[in-house]
Backbone as a ProteinNet text record, in pm:
[ID]
protein_1_A
[PRIMARY]
MKYLAGLLFVILWINSSFAQEEQSARYNIWVFGMNIGEFSVTQKEKNGNIDIQAVTDVEVKLIVPYRVKFIQNSAYKQGSLANFHVQTLKNGKINSDTRLEREGNAYVLVKDGDSTVVNENITFSGSLLYFNEPKGISKIFKERSGEVQKIEKIADHSYLITDEKNKKAHEYSYKDGILQQAELKHPLATIYLKRVI
[TERTIARY]
-7553.1	-7434.2	-7412.9	-7517.4	-7496	-7469.7	-7509.3	-7469.6	-7307.9	-7268.3	-7131.5	-7029.2	-7105.4	-7023.8	-7012.6	-7122.9	-7114.2	-7023.1	-7004.6	-6932.6	-6793	-6755.7	-6623	-6564.9	-6657	-6644.5	-6635.3	-6702.2	-6654.9	-6533.2	-6502.8	-6367.9	-6272.5	-6250.8	-6177.9	-6144.7	-6262.9	-6268.3	-6198.3	-6234.4	-6169.8	-6016.8	-5964.3	-5821.8	-5763.8	-5828.8	-5745.7	-5760.8	-5845.3	-5861.4	-5758.3	-5704.8	-5610.3	-5454.3	-5463.2	-5329.9	-5217.4	-5101.2	-5011.7	-4884.9	-4861.5	-4725.2	-4599.1	-4507.8	-4380.2	-4272.5	-4149.7	-4051	-3925.5	-3811	-3698.4	-3595.8	-3486.4	-3355.3	-3237.6	-3111.4	-3016.8	-2875.4	-2796.5	-2683.9	-2567.2	-2456.3	-2305.9	-2267.3	-2181.7	-2109.3	-1954.1	-1930.3	-1774	-1717.1	-1603.4	-1498.3	-1361.7	-1298.1	-1134.2	-1140.7	-1243.4	-1228.4	-1259.3	-1307.6	-1332.3	-1463.7	-1528.2	-1655.1	-1652.3	-1715.4	-1708.6	-1850.4	-1955.7	-2057.9	-2190.6	-2304.4	-2430.5	-2538.6	-2616.7	-2739.6	-2872.3	-2954.6	-3073.4	-3189.4	-3295.8	-3416.9	-3539.8	-3636.7	-3786.5	-3875.4	-3960.4	-4061.7	-4192.9	-4285.3	-4427	-4526.6	-4617.8	-4715	-4877.1	-4945.8	-5078.3	-5155.7	-5280.3	-5385.5	-5330.8	-5209.4	-5160.3	-5071.1	-5030.1	-4934.3	-4812.8	-4681.6	-4573.9	-4488.3	-4434	-4327.7	-4211.4	-4096.5	-3961.7	-3862.8	-3796.2	-3711.1	-3575.4	-3455.5	-3339.7	-3205.3	-3130.6	-3035.8	-2901	-2806	-2671.4	-2593	-2501.8	-2401.1	-2269.8	-2189.5	-2046.3	-1940.1	-1821.2	-1733.8	-1620.6	-1554.6	-1429.9	-1310	-1188.4	-1070.4	-973.9	-944.8	-832.7	-756.8	-694.5	-597	-677	-798.3	-877.6	-1016.1	-1035.4	-1167	-1294	-1390.9	-1514.6	-1621.9	-1740	-1878.5	-1959	-2009.9	-2105.8	-2244.3	-2350.2	-2488.7	-2584.7	-2651.4	-2734.2	-2861.1	-2973.7	-3107.9	-3210.1	-3279.9	-3362.4	-3506.4	-3618.8	-3756.2	-3809.6	-3898.9	-3957.7	-4111	-4206.6	-4335.9	-4422.3	-4469.5	-4553.7	-4684.3	-4759.5	-4911.2	-4979.9	-5042.8	-5123.7	-5011.8	-4908.7	-4825.7	-4735.1	-4735.3	-4642.6	-4572.6	-4438.6	-4370.1	-4426.1	-4471.6	-4532.6	-4429.6	-4321.6	-4214.4	-4099.6	-3982.3	-3873.6	-3803.7	-3695.5	-3621.8	-3487.1	-3384.2	-3239.9	-3163.5	-3110.2	-3007.4	-2879.6	-2775.4	-2642	-2569.6	-2542.6	-2472.4	-2319	-2237	-2096.9	-2043.6	-1994.2	-1970.8	-2085.6	-2216.2	-2326.6	-2391.6	-2331.3	-2360.4	-2415.1	-2512.2	-2588.6	-2495.4	-2473.4	-2360.8	-2448.8	-2567.7	-2629.3	-2778.9	-2879.4	-3023	-3091.1	-3156.5	-3225.8	-3372.6	-3463.8	-3610.7	-3683.9	-3784.6	-3867.7	-4021.1	-4114.4	-4247.4	-4327.8	-4425.8	-4503.2	-4598.7	-4592.4	-4696.1	-4773	-4897.4	-4963.5	-4923	-4861.5	-4817.5	-4676.3	-4612.5	-4450.9	-4404.2	-4280.9	-4225	-4112.4	-4106.6	-3995.6	-3887.9	-3763.8	-3658.7	-3569.3	-3554.9	-3491.9	-3338.8	-3234.7	-3115.7	-3006.6	-2985.6	-2902.4	-2947.8	-3084.6	-3140.9	-3165.1	-3108.1	-3141.6	-3263.5	-3336.4	-3473.8	-3449.8	-3519.2	-3508	-3662.5	-3743.6	-3852	-3816.3	-3903.5	-3892.7	-4028	-4030	-4134.6	-4198.9	-4199.4	-4257.1	-4312.9	-4404.7	-4458.4	-4347	-4295	-4205.2	-4263.3	-4246.5	-4341	-4220.3	-4110.9	-4001.4	-3884.2	-3824.2	-3722	-3622.7	-3499.6	-3415.2	-3446.6	-3544	-3577.5	-3672.7	-3723.1	-3804.2	-3716	-3578.6	-3504.1	-3480.3	-3519.3	-3483.6	-3597.1	-3720.6	-3819.7	-3903	-3852.7	-3953	-3855.1	-3844.4	-3749	-3787.6	-3698.4	-3745.8	-3801.4	-3877.8	-3910.2	-4004.4	-3953.9	-4037.2	-3996.2	-3931.4	-3896.4	-3784.4	-3780	-3674.4	-3607.2	-3666.1	-3592.9	-3625.1	-3534.6	-3542.5	-3490.7	-3554.5	-3534.8	-3433.7	-3288.2	-3227.2	-3230.6	-3298.6	-3301.5	-3211.8	-3098	-2981	-2916	-2930.4	-2869.2	-2971.4	-3111.9	-3210	-3215.6	-3138.4	-3140	-3233.1	-3269.4	-3325.6	-3228.7	-3222.9	-3123.9	-3183.2	-3131	-3170.1	-3123.6	-3239.1	-3208	-3244.7	-3180.9	-3190.9	-3192.3	-3236.7	-3219.7	-3085.9	-3000	-2889.1	-2876.5	-2939.2	-2964.9	-3072.1	-3110.2	-3219	-3195.7	-3287.3	-3302.1	-3172.8	-3122.1	-3013.9	-3031.5	-2990.3	-3016	-2898.1	-2906.4	-2774.4	-2846.9	-2792.1	-2844	-2709.3	-2739.4	-2635.4	-2655.6	-2551	-2561.6	-2591.7	-2609.5	-2638.1	-2546.8	-2430.9	-2312	-2322.6	-2421.3	-2421	-2321.2	-2248.6	-2162.2	-2215	-2168.4	-2219.1	-2212.2	-2337.8	-2325.6	-2335	-2458.2	-2479.9	-2526.4	-2519.4	-2561.2	-2643.4	-2762.2	-2825	-2874.8	-2879	-2923.8	-3027.1	-3119.6	-3232.3	-3264.3	-3337.3	-3383.4	-3543.6	-3631.7	-3759.9	-3807.8	-3770.3	-3795.9	-3720.3	-3635.5	-3577	-3423.2	-3372.2	-3209.6	-3147.1	-3032.7	-2961.7	-2800.2	-2761.2	-2636.4	-2634.6	-2546.7	-2540.4	-2411.1	-2349.1	-2224.3	-2247.4	-2195.3	-2228	-2100.2	-2074.2	-1965.9	-1940.1	-1844.4	-1814.3	-1672.6	-1650	-1507.6	-1400.9	-1421.2	-1292.8	-1292	-1399.7	-1419.4	-1537.2	-1531.8	-1682.6	-1717.4	-1837.9	-1906.8	-1977.3	-1965.5	-2054.3	-2141.6	-2268.9	-2374.8	-2408.8	-2407.1	-2445.6	-2554	-2661.5	-2763.7	-2704.8	-2765.1	-2727.5	-2844.6	-2840.1	-2952.7	-2959.1
1626.7	1601.2	1719.1	1768.9	1875.9	2013.4	2010.9	2135.2	2127.3	1998.6	1945.7	2005.4	1965	2000.4	2149.5	2214	2361	2420.7	2378.8	2432.3	2392.2	2286.8	2251.8	2357.7	2378.3	2481.3	2616.3	2669	2787	2798.3	2709.5	2708.6	2693	2624.2	2613.3	2758.7	2815.7	2947.2	3056.5	3031.9	3150	3113.5	2990.3	2954.4	3022.1	2985.3	3045.6	3200	3246.4	3399.5	3458.1	3381.1	3451.1	3390.2	3299.3	3228.6	3313.7	3287.3	3391.1	3312.1	3343.9	3284	3332.6	3253.9	3297.5	3224.3	3296.3	3233.4	3278.4	3222.3	3231.9	3176.3	3278.5	3202.2	3264	3187.6	3220	3235.4	3324.2	3346.5	3355.8	3293.3	3316.8	3447.8	3530.4	3642.9	3627.9	3654.8	3628	3749.5	3762	3905.7	3830.7	3857.9	3808.1	3667.8	3583.9	3454.5	3398.5	3483.6	3439.4	3463.3	3387	3368.1	3463.7	3575.1	3663.8	3690.8	3613.2	3630.2	3567.4	3608.9	3544.2	3646.4	3628.5	3726.6	3630.8	3680.4	3598.4	3696.7	3634.4	3727.6	3650.1	3690.4	3630.4	3741	3682.4	3762	3684.8	3778	3722.9	3814.2	3730.6	3782	3745.4	3848.7	3814.5	3924	3896.1	3982.9	4098.4	4073.7	4169.1	4256.6	4248.1	4301.2	4221	4286.8	4213.9	4283	4203	4244.8	4168.8	4228.4	4170.7	4216.9	4105	4136.5	4083.7	4160.4	4108.6	4139.8	4048.3	4064.4	4020.8	4102.5	4086.6	4086.7	3973.4	3963.4	3928.4	4036.4	4012.8	4031.3	3959.4	3966.4	4021.4	4117.1	4170.4	4158.3	4099.9	4097.6	4181.2	4287.9	4380.2	4389.5	4505.8	4519.7	4481.2	4530.3	4497.9	4416.4	4327.8	4238.4	4344.1	4357.1	4415	4331.8	4347	4295.4	4388.9	4364.4	4450.9	4392.7	4449.5	4382.4	4494.9	4451.5	4518.5	4472.4	4535.6	4477.5	4566.1	4507.7	4591.4	4535.7	4617.4	4584.4	4676.6	4601.9	4682.4	4643	4723.2	4674.2	4730.1	4660.6	4693.8	4690.1	4796.3	4772.9	4794.5	4702.5	4705	4732.5	4689.3	4708.3	4830.4	4913.4	5034.5	5015.8	5062.9	5062.1	5154.3	5112.2	5186.8	5239.7	5156.5	5203.8	5110.7	5148	5076.5	5143.8	5032.8	5086.4	5022.9	5072.3	4991.5	5043.5	4954.1	5010.6	4930	5007.2	4945	4941.3	4822.4	4793.7	4756.4	4824.4	4804.8	4741.4	4637.4	4588.1	4597.2	4601.9	4600.9	4729.6	4842.2	4979.9	5042.7	5115.6	5170.8	5271.9	5254.9	5326.7	5403.7	5355.6	5435.2	5393.7	5483.7	5469.6	5534	5445.9	5520.9	5471.8	5563.1	5539.7	5594.5	5526.4	5608.8	5563.4	5662.5	5668.9	5737.1	5651.5	5721.2	5833.6	5952.1	6070.3	6124.3	6073.1	6107.4	6062.7	6147.3	6086.3	6099.3	6113.6	6133.2	6024.6	6036.9	5970.4	6063.9	6041.2	6127.6	6022.9	6045.1	5976.1	6040.5	5977.4	6021.2	5945.3	6001.9	5919.2	5989.1	5924.3	5989.7	6106	6141.8	6263.7	6367	6340.9	6446.3	6394.1	6478.5	6443.7	6495.1	6404	6433.5	6384.3	6458.7	6393.9	6348.1	6211.9	6126.1	6151.3	6222.8	6243.8	6143.8	6016.1	5912.7	5818.4	5731.5	5614.4	5495.1	5419.7	5330.9	5194.6	5119.3	5015.4	4872.1	4911.2	4812.9	4865.1	4796	4827.3	4719	4737.4	4637.6	4528.9	4559.3	4441.4	4340.9	4365.4	4284.7	4187.9	4204	4138.5	3998.1	3955.9	3804.3	3716.3	3731.6	3635.5	3689.9	3800.9	3857.6	3889.1	3785	3823.1	3957	4032.4	4170.3	4176.6	4089.4	4085.5	4205.7	4278.9	4393.5	4512.2	4510.2	4628.6	4719.2	4847.1	4936.4	5016.5	5026.8	5112.7	5060.6	5080.8	5020.8	5127.4	5126.6	5224.9	5129.7	5198.9	5132.3	5192.1	5098.9	5160	5206.6	5143.2	5207.3	5333.2	5349	5470.3	5574.7	5533.7	5642.1	5685	5617	5636.4	5546	5615.4	5531.4	5483.8	5365.1	5310.5	5239.6	5227.7	5154.1	5018.6	4929.3	4771	4743.1	4625.7	4585.2	4431	4374	4216.5	4211.8	4119.1	4105.7	3969.5	3858.6	3720.5	3672.2	3535.6	3486.1	3490.6	3519.5	3538	3607.5	3690.8	3766.4	3926.2	3996	4151.7	4217.2	4345.8	4427.5	4577.9	4621.4	4748.5	4838	4962.4	5054.9	5177.7	5254.8	5362.4	5492.4	5620.4	5722	5779.9	5711.8	5733.2	5652.5	5557.3	5451.7	5345.7	5340.8	5216.9	5094.3	4992.3	4865.2	4863.9	4845.1	4822.8	4683.5	4634.2	4497	4407.1	4257.7	4188.4	4067.1	4027.4	3936.9	3820	3692.5	3563.8	3499	3458.4	3370	3247.1	3159.8	3029.6	3017.6	2996.9	2972	3099.3	3236.1	3354.3	3386.8	3291.8	3334	3356	3471.2	3496.2	3393.2	3340.4	3251.9	3310.7	3405.3	3468.5	3605.6	3684.1	3829.3	3867.1	3979	4009.5	4178.2	4207.5	4370.4	4443.8	4521.1	4610.5	4712.1	4740.5	4846.3	4868.1	5020.9	5088.9	5002.9	4930.2	4880.9	4708	4668.1	4507.7	4486.7	4358.3	4299.9	4196.7	4200.8	4122.9	4031.8	3906.7	3802.4	3744.3	3722	3636.4	3516	3408.3	3279.4	3219.9	3179.2	3105.9	2988.6	2945.2	2826.4	2745.8	2632.4	2539.2	2424.2
-6487	-6543.8	-6641.1	-6711	-6804.4	-6724.8	-6609.2	-6521.3	-6471.4	-6453.8	-6443.7	-6560.7	-6666	-6790	-6798.9	-6772.2	-6788.1	-6697.6	-6573.6	-6459.4	-6516.1	-6555.9	-6592.7	-6731.7	-6815	-6896.8	-6867.2	-6776.5	-6695.7	-6645.2	-6573.8	-6509.8	-6587.1	-6713.1	-6815.5	-6874.7	-6900.8	-6965.3	-6874.7	-6756.3	-6665.6	-6652.5	-6644.5	-6635.1	-6760.4	-6871.1	-6988.4	-7002.8	-6950	-6963.3	-6858.5	-6757.5	-6667	-6698.9	-6808.1	-6821.5	-6850	-6809.4	-6819.1	-6899.4	-7009.9	-7071.1	-7031.9	-6963.5	-6930.6	-7013.6	-7026.1	-7113.5	-7034.1	-7032.9	-6964.6	-7050.1	-7044.6	-7104.5	-7017.5	-7036.1	-6961.3	-7080.5	-7079.7	-7159.2	-7088.3	-7131.3	-7084.7	-7166.2	-7083	-7140.2	-7171.3	-7283.8	-7312.7	-7349.1	-7309.7	-7348.9	-7352.4	-7456.5	-7485.2	-7470.6	-7496.9	-7497.8	-7343.9	-7237.6	-7118.8	-7068.3	-7014.8	-6942.5	-6827.6	-6832.1	-6719.8	-6639.5	-6695.4	-6612.6	-6681.6	-6627.6	-6680.6	-6700.8	-6802.6	-6824.1	-6819.7	-6757.3	-6750.9	-6767.9	-6853.1	-6870.1	-6866.7	-6822	-6804.4	-6870.5	-6959.2	-7017.9	-6978.1	-6917.2	-6877.3	-6978	-7040.4	-7108.8	-7081.5	-7064.4	-7033.4	-7065.5	-7138.3	-7174	-7267.9	-7353.8	-7443.5	-7358.5	-7251.1	-7163.8	-7131.5	-7134.9	-7132.5	-7011	-6933.8	-6835.7	-6849.8	-6848	-6879.6	-6744.4	-6703.2	-6619.2	-6673.5	-6666.5	-6710.9	-6604.3	-6587.3	-6491.7	-6536.1	-6544.2	-6608.5	-6477.3	-6449.4	-6349.3	-6392.3	-6373.7	-6429.1	-6317.4	-6318.8	-6239.2	-6320.2	-6299.3	-6367.8	-6284.5	-6331.9	-6257.4	-6322.3	-6279.7	-6347.7	-6224.5	-6191.2	-6090	-5956.7	-5960.9	-5828.2	-5867.5	-5829	-5895.4	-5851.8	-5908.9	-5887.1	-5975.4	-5915	-5945.5	-5998.4	-6109.4	-6183.6	-6224.2	-6166.2	-6181.6	-6238	-6360	-6416.7	-6388.7	-6333.5	-6317.7	-6388.8	-6448.2	-6583.5	-6564.8	-6537.9	-6550.7	-6644.1	-6741.9	-6843	-6846.4	-6880.1	-6911.7	-7035.1	-7099.7	-7219.8	-7191.5	-7215.8	-7209.9	-7343.7	-7405.3	-7542.9	-7641.3	-7647.3	-7748	-7747.3	-7651	-7616	-7477.9	-7494.3	-7368.1	-7261.4	-7138.3	-7040.5	-6934.2	-6900.3	-6823.4	-6818.5	-6774.7	-6753.6	-6647.3	-6570.7	-6462.4	-6499.8	-6509.7	-6476.1	-6407.5	-6320.6	-6213.4	-6244	-6214.2	-6237.1	-6096.7	-6055.8	-5913.9	-5929.5	-5868.8	-5875	-5726.3	-5707.8	-5577.8	-5456.4	-5525	-5427.3	-5424.9	-5466	-5454	-5599.6	-5569.1	-5697.7	-5774.7	-5897.6	-5977.6	-6058.1	-6126.7	-6214.2	-6187.3	-6219.9	-6203	-6338.9	-6402	-6516	-6522.5	-6529.8	-6519.5	-6652.2	-6677.7	-6812.8	-6779.6	-6772.7	-6755.1	-6868.4	-6894.9	-7001.5	-6931.1	-7015	-6956.8	-7076.1	-7075.6	-7196.9	-7329.3	-7445.1	-7539.9	-7556	-7443.4	-7447.6	-7324.8	-7311.3	-7203.2	-7109.9	-6989.2	-6924.8	-6876.2	-6941.3	-6894	-6796.5	-6685.1	-6582.2	-6569.5	-6605	-6583.7	-6493.9	-6375.5	-6282	-6219.6	-6220.7	-6168.2	-6273	-6401.5	-6510.4	-6602.2	-6615.8	-6710.1	-6837.3	-6913.8	-7066.3	-7116.8	-7208.9	-7267.9	-7405.9	-7413.4	-7540.4	-7593.1	-7704.3	-7796.8	-7895.9	-7850.2	-7964.2	-7888.6	-7975	-7917.3	-7927.1	-7830.4	-7832.5	-7817.9	-7931.5	-7966.1	-7958.2	-7960.9	-7958.3	-7890.5	-7794.1	-7704	-7712.5	-7652.2	-7641.1	-7556.3	-7445	-7352.9	-7448.2	-7543.2	-7622.4	-7702.4	-7721.3	-7840.2	-7795.2	-7683.7	-7653.4	-7676.4	-7666.2	-7699.1	-7839.6	-7899.6	-7991.8	-8118.8	-8213.5	-8325.3	-8390.3	-8417.2	-8464.5	-8615.9	-8660.2	-8799.6	-8838	-8937.8	-8987.2	-8916.5	-8799.8	-8705.2	-8770.1	-8791.2	-8844.6	-8749.5	-8613	-8525.4	-8383.3	-8292.5	-8162.1	-8070.5	-7936.8	-7839.7	-7757.6	-7713.7	-7625.6	-7479.9	-7394.8	-7251.2	-7181	-7184.9	-7093.1	-7163	-7289.1	-7338.2	-7371.1	-7374.8	-7393.1	-7546.4	-7636.2	-7785.7	-7886.4	-7971.2	-8067.8	-8192.9	-8232.4	-8304.6	-8427.9	-8530.3	-8654.2	-8631.5	-8693.3	-8682.8	-8820.3	-8880.9	-9001.4	-9028	-9117.9	-9108	-9224.2	-9173.9	-9267.3	-9302.5	-9263.6	-9308.6	-9253	-9285.4	-9215.1	-9056.1	-8995.7	-8866	-8780.4	-8857.9	-8802.3	-8823.5	-8723.1	-8735.7	-8695.7	-8750.6	-8709.2	-8669.8	-8533.6	-8493.9	-8514.8	-8571	-8589.4	-8509.1	-8466	-8384.8	-8463.5	-8405.8	-8453.5	-8570.7	-8579.3	-8668.3	-8764.7	-8761.5	-8861.4	-8856.7	-8743.3	-8704.7	-8663.9	-8703.6	-8661.5	-8501.7	-8439.4	-8279.8	-8229.3	-8281.7	-8206.8	-8331.6	-8316.7	-8406.5	-8340	-8377.4	-8293.8	-8396.5	-8327.7	-8430.6	-8348.4	-8406.4	-8345.5	-8410	-8334.8	-8370.2	-8308.4	-8390.8	-8322.2	-8263.1	-8298.3	-8249.4	-8100.2	-8059.4	-7957.4	-7974	-7926.6	-7909.2	-7880.9	-7965.8	-7939.5	-7914.4	-7989.1	-7974.5	-8012.8	-7940.5	-7979.6	-7996	-8083.6	-8056.2	-8036.4	-7933.6	-7882.1	-7899.2	-7976.9	-8011.6	-7901.7	-7845.5	-7747.8	-7774.6	-7712.2	-7775.2	-7709.6	-7592.4	-7532	-7582	-7616.1	-7650.8	-7690.1	-7775.3	-7819.9	-7713.3	-7674	-7571.7	-7648.5	-7626.1	-7688.6	-7580.1	-7641.2	-7556.6	-7628.8	-7558.9	-7587.4	-7512.6	-7559	-7469.8	-7432	-7313.3	-7235.2	-7269.3	-7327.4	-7352.1	-7246.5
[MASK]
+++++++++++++++++++++++++++++++++++++++++++++++++++++++++++++++++++++++++++++++++++++++++++++++++++++++++++++++++++++++++++++++++++++++++++++++++++++++++++++++++++++++++++++++++++++++++++++++++++++

């Protein structure tokens, strides 16, 4: 009997050692009062490493309707961004492709074939914003643009990201550490994300 108890303990320990925490969320995307698509994100965490997949699927009806899809994969290893890959598809065809890979103490950012070196350790980027309220964070790396932007707390569980010209760019609101809604400022329109519960 004591051997059986020992065996059960070992099995439980192995299961907890390899346990993976997974979180998922979906958001509706609104522009000019119209729901134009959906954003879904999944974060998997295991042994201090984090993998994030985010997919934005938008259908825009202008003169000719077209569909835009952003597919983003990011990986963190022991607290630092290891790599990411973002693709933009328009009507099913690749429109842009951005990759970042860690090489030693820097990163190589390749955007549509052009390379840039990013000389800093990235510990918080846009892909972490969904399940990781940015408490105590002062700067954020934006994967799609390759820029480092300022982030600040503006109210309880609300944060503002400003661009390099110190203009309001995006606002994020959280509950229980999970993003509930976001207001994303762009030159043509403000985009609203609202979590689907």
